[in-house]
CSV table of C-alpha atoms in Angstrom, one decimal:
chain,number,residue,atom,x,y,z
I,26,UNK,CA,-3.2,-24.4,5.5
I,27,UNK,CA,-3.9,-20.7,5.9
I,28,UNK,CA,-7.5,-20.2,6.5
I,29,UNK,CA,-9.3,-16.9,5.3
I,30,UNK,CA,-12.5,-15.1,5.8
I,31,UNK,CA,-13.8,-12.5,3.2
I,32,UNK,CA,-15.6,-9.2,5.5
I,33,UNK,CA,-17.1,-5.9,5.0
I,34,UNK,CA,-16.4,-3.5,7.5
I,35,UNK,CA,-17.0,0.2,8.2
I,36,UNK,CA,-15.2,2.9,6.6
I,37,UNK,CA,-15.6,6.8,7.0
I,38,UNK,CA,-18.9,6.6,5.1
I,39,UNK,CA,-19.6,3.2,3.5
I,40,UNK,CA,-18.3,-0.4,3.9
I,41,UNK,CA,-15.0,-1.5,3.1
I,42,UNK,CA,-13.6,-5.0,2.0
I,43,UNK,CA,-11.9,-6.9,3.5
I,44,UNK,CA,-9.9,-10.5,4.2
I,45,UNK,CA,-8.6,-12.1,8.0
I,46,UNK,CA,-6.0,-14.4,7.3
I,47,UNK,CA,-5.6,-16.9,10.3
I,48,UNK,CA,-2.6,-19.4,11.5
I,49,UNK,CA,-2.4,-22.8,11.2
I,50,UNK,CA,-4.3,-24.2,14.5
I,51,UNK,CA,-5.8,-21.3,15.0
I,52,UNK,CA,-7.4,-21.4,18.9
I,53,UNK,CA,-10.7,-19.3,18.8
I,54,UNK,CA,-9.9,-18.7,22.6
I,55,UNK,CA,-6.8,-17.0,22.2
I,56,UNK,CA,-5.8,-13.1,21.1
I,57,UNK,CA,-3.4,-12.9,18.4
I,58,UNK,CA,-0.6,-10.2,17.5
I,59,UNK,CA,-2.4,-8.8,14.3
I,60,UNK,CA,-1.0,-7.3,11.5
I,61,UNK,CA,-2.5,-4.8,8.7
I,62,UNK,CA,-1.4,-5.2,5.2
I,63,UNK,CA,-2.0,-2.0,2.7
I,64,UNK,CA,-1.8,-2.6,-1.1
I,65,UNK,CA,0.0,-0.3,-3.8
I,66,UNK,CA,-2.1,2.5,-5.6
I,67,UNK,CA,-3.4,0.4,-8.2
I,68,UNK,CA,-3.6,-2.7,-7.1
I,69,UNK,CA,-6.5,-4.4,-4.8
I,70,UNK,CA,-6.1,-7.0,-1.3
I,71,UNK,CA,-5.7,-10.0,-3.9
I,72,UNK,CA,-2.4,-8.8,-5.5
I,73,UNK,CA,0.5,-8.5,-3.1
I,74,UNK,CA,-1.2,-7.9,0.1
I,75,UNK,CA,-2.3,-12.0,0.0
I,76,UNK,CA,0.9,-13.1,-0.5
I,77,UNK,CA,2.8,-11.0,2.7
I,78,UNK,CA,-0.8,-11.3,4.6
I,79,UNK,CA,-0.6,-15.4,4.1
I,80,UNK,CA,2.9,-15.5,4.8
I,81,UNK,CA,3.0,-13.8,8.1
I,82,UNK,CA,-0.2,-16.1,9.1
I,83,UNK,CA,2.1,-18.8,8.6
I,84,UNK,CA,4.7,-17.1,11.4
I,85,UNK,CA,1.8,-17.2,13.7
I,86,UNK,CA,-0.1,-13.5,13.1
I,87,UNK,CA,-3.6,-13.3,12.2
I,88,UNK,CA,-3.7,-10.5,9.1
I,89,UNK,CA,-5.8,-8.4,7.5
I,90,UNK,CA,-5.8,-6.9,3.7
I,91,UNK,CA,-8.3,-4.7,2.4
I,92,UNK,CA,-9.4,-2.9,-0.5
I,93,UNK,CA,-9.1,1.1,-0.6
I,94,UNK,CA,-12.2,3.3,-0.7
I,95,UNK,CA,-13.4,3.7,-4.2
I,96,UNK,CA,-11.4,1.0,-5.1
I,97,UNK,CA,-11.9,-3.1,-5.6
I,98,UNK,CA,-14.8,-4.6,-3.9
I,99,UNK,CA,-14.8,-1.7,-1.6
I,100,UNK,CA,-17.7,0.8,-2.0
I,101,UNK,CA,-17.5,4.7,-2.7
I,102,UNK,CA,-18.5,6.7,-5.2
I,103,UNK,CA,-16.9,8.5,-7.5
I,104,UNK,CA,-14.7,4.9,-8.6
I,105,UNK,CA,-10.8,4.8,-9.2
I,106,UNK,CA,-10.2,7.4,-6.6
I,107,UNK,CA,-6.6,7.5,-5.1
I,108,UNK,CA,-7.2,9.9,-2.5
I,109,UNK,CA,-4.0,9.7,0.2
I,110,UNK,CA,-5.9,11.2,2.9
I,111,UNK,CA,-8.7,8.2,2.2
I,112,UNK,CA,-5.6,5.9,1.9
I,113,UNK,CA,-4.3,6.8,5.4
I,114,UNK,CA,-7.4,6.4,7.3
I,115,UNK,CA,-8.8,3.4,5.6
I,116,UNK,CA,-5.7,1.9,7.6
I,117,UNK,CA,-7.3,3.8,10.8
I,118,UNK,CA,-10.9,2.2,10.1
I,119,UNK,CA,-8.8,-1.3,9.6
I,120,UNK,CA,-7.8,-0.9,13.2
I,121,UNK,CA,-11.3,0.1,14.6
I,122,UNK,CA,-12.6,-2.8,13.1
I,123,UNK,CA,-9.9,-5.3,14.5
I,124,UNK,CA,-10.5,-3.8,17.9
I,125,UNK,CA,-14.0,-5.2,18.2
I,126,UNK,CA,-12.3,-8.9,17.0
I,127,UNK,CA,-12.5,-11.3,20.1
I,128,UNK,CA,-9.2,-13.2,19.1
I,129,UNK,CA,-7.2,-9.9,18.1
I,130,UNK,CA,-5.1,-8.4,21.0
I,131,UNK,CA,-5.0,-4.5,20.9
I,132,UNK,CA,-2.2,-4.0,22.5
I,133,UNK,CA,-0.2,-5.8,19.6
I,134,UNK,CA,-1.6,-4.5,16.0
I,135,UNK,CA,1.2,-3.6,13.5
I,136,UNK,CA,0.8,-2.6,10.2
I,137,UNK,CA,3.0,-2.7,6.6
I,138,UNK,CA,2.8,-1.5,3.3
I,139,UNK,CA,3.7,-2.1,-0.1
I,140,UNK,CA,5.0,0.4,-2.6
I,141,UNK,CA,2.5,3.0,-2.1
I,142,UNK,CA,0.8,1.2,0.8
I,143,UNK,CA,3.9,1.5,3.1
I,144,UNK,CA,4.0,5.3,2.4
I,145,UNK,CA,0.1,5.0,3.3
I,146,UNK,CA,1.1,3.1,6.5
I,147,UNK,CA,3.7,5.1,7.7
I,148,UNK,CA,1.4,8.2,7.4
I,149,UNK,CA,-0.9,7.0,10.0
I,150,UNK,CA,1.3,5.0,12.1
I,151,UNK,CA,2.1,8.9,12.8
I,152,UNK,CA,-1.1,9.4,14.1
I,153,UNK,CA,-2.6,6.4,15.1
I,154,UNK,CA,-0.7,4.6,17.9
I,155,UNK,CA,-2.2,1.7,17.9
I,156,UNK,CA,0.2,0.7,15.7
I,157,UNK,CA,2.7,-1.1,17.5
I,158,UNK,CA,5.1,-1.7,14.7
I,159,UNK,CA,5.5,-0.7,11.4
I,160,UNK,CA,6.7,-2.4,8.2
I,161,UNK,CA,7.1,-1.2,4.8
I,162,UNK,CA,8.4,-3.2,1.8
I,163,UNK,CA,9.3,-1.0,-1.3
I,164,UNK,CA,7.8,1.3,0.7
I,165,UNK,CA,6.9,4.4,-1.4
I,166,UNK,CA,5.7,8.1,-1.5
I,167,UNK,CA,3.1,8.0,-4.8
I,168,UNK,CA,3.1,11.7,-4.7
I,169,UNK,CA,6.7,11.9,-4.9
I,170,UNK,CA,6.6,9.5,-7.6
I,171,UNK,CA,3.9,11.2,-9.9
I,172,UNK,CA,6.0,14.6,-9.0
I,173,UNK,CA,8.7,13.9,-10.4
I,174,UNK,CA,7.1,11.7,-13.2
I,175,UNK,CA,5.5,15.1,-14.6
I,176,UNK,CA,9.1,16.5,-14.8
I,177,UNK,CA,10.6,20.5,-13.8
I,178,UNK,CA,8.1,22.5,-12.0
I,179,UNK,CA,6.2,24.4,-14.6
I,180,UNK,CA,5.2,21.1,-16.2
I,181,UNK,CA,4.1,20.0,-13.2
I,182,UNK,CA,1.7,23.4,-12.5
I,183,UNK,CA,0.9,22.8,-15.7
I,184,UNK,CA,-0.8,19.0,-15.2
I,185,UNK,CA,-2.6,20.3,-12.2
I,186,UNK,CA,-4.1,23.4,-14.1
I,187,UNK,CA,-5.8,20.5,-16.8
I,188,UNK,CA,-7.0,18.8,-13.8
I,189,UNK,CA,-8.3,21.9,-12.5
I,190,UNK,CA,-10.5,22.9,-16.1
I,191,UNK,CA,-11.1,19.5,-16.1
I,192,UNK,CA,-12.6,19.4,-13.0
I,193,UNK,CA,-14.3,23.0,-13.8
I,194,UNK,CA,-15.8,20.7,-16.4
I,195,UNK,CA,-17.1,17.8,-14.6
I,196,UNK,CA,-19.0,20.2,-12.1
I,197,UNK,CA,-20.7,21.4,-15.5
I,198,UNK,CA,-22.1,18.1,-16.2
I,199,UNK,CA,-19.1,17.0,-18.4
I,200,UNK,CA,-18.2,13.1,-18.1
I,201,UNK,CA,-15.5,12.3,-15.8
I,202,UNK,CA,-11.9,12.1,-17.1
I,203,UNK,CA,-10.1,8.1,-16.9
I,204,UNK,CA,-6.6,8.0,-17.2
I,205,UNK,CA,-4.6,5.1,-16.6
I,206,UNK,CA,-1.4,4.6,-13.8
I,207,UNK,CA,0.8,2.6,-16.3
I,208,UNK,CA,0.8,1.1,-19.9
I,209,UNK,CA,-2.5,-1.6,-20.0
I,210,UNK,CA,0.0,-4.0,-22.0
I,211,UNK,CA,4.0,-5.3,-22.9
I,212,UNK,CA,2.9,-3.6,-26.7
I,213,UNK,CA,1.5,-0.7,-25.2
I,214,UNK,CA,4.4,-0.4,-22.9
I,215,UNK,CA,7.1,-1.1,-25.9
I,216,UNK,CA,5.0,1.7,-28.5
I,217,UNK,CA,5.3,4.3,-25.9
I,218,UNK,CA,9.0,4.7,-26.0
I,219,UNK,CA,9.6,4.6,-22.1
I,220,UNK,CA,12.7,3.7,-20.4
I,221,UNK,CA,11.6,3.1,-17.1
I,222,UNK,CA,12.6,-0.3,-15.3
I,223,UNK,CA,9.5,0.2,-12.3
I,224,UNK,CA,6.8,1.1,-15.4
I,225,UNK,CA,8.1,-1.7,-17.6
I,226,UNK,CA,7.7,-4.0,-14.1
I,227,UNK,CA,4.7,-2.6,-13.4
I,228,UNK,CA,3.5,-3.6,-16.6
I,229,UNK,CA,4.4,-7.3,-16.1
I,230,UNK,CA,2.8,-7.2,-13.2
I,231,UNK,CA,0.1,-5.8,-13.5
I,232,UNK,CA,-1.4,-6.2,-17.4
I,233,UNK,CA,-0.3,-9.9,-17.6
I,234,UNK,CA,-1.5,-13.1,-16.1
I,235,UNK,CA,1.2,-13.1,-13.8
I,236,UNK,CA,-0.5,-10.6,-11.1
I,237,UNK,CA,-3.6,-9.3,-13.1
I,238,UNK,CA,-6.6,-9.0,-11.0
I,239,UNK,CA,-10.6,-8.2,-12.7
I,240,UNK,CA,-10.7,-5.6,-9.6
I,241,UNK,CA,-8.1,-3.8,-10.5
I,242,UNK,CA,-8.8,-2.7,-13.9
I,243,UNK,CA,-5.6,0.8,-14.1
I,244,UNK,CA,-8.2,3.2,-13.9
I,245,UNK,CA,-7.8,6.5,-12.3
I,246,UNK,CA,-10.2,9.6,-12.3
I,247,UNK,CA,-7.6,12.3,-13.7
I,248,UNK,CA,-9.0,14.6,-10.6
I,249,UNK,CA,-7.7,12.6,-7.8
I,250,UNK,CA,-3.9,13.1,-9.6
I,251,UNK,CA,-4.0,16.5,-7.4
I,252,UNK,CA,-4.9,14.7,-4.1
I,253,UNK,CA,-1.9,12.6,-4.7
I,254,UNK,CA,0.5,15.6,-6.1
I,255,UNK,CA,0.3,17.2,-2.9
I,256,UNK,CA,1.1,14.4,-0.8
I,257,UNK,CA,4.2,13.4,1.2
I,258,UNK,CA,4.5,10.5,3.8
I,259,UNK,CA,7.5,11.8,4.9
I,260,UNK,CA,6.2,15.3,6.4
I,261,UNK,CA,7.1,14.7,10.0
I,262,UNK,CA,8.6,11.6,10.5
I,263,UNK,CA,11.5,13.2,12.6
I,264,UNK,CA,8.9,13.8,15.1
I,265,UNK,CA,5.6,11.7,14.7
I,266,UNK,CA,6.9,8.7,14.0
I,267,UNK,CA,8.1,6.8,16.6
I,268,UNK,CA,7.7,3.3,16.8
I,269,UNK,CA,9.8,0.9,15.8
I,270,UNK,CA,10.3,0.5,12.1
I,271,UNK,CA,11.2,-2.2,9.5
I,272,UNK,CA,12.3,-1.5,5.6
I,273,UNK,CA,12.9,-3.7,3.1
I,274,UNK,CA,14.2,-2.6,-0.8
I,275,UNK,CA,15.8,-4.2,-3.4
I,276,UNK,CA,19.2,-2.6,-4.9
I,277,UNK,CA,17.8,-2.4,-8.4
I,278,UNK,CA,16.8,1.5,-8.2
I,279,UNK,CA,13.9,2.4,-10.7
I,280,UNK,CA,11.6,5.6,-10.8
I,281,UNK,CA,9.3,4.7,-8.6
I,282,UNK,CA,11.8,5.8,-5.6
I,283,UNK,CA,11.1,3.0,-3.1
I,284,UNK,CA,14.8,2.8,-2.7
I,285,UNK,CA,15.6,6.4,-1.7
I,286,UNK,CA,12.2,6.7,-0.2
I,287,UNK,CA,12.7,3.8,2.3
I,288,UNK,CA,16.7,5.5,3.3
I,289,UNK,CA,14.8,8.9,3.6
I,290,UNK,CA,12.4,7.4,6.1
I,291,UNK,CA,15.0,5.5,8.1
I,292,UNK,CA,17.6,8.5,8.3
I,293,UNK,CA,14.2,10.6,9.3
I,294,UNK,CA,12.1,8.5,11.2
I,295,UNK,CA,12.0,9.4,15.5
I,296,UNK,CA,12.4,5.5,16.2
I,297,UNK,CA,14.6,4.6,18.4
I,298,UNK,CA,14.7,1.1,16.7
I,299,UNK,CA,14.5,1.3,13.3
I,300,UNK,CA,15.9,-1.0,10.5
I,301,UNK,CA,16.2,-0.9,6.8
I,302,UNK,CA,17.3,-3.5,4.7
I,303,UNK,CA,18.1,-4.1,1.1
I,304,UNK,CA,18.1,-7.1,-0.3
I,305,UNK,CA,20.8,-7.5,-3.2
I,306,UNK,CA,20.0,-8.0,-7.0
I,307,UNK,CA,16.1,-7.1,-5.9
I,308,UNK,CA,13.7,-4.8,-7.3
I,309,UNK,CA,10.6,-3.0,-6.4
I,310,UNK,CA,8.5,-5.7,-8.3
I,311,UNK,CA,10.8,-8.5,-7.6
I,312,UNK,CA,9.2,-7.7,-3.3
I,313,UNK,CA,5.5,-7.8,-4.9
I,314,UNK,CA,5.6,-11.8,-5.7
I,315,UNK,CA,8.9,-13.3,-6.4
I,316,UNK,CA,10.3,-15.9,-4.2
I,317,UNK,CA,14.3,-14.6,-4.4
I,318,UNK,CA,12.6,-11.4,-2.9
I,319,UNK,CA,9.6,-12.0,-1.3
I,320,UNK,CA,11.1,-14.8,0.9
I,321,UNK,CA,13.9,-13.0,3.0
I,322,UNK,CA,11.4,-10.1,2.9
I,323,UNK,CA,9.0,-12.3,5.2
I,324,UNK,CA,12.0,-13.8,7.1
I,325,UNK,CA,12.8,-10.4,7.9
I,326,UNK,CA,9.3,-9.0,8.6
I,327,UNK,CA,8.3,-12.0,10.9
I,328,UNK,CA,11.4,-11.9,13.0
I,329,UNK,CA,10.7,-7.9,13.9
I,330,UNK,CA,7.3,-8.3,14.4
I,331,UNK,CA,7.7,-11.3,16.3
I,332,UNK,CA,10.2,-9.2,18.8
I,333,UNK,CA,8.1,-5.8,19.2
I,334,UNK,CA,4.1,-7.4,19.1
């Protein structure tokens, strides 16, 4: 049995959430190769983060999930922020926080991602070397996802100017402007007219008893949407990153662009071992908690973290 322990831990400036996942027979005198585990934009440490965290404890790893800044049981203030920048070094104060962990050995820390999380933990696995390996499963860019979900490019200067009156209007003493990052139900989803297999996923996921979580309420401040338009996980890779790299997808394209994200990264990335994989009749919510999916995606992540921590 996988034993956990909930902690709070330093961020930039306030305390974080957290969860250690330890092995089975876990020897308090021994250091462990230690992975962290980054959740989607969204979503909180309870959601898909346990299930990859738990499973690679059962390979031998201690883990660690946490929740984002202004997100989950993680302080910050203003709430339902998805700042990438935040995203990134959260993963950063992850590490510090491992490195003062008697049974964690700093020499082997790698880190993985899902869906937006991998794109999180690619971004500082440029950066921070600590990270020994990297994983990403659906790995994903969220800015390049929200581009493109705002259409050509005038529409898309046209969403940030509404964020930029909006927050013109918030300075001013106005309330602050929720939005939502999918449909909050299957009806919701079905009235809007969408055609999206990763939204209509999402959906099932997320606003239904199969991964619904009271942390993670789909709440976004409509002001952070700019943080996250101008981001892109994949600046630099051809010379930052440089580790060696694991991806896993599924075949089953949707919008969301974990597919041709994670074939970007691996034709990109400045690894000299570097390995993408896609798992067939798999999408990107099929890696978040099915077995068909999730299972070879372990099998896989284990066996390369295993040969490089």
């Amino acid at each position: 049995m996988i034993k956990t322990q909930d902690v709070k831990f330093k961020g930039r400036h306030f305390n974080l959430a957290g969860r250690l996942f330890f092995p089975e027979n876990f020897d308090e005198t021994v250091e462990y190769p230690t992975i962290v585990v980054t959740h989607p934009t969204s979503a909180t440490m309870n959601q898909p983060s346990t299930i990859y965290a738990t499973k690679l404890a059962e390979n031998g790893f201690v883990t660690f999930a946490f929740d984002a800044s202004y997100q989950g049981r993680s302080e910050g203030e203003p709430r339902y922020i998805e700042d990438p920048a935040n995203r990134t070094t959260d993963i950063m104060y992850a590490i510090d926080y491992l490195n003062t962990l008697p049974n964690v050995d700093n020499d082997r820390i790698g880190a993985m991602g899902i869906c937006a999380g991998g794109g999180y933990t690619i971004n500082a696995a440029k950066t921070d070397k600590r990270i020994k390996a990297v994983g990403g499963v659906a790995a994903a860019s969220a800015g390049m996802a929200y581009r493109e979900s705002f259409g050509p490019d005038d529409q898309l200067i046209e969403k940030l100017n509404e964020v930029a009156a909006q927050r013109a209007a918030e300075a001013n003493g106005a309330e602050p402007m929720m939005t939502q990052f999918i449909p909050n139900s299957p009806e919701e989803y079905a009235a809007s007219g969408m055609d999206a297999l990763d939204i209509e996923e999402a959906v099932d996921y997320y606003r239904t008893p199969r991964g619904a979580d009271e942390y993670a309420p789909n709440k976004l401040r409509f002001s952070s949407l700019a943080l996250m338009l101008n981001s892109n996980p994949a600046d630099m890779v051809d010379k930052l990153l440089t580790q060696p790299l694991q991806l896993v997808v599924g075949d089953k394209v949707g919008n969301f662009g974990s597919y041709r994200f994670g074939h970007e990264i691996y034709n990109k990335a400045a690894s000299k071992q570097k390995h993408l994989n896609v798992i067939e009749g798999v999408s990107h919510y099929d890696l978040y908690d099915q077995a068909k999916a999730v299972e070879p995606a372990v099998e896989i992540l284990a066996k390369f973290f295993k040969e490089n921590l």
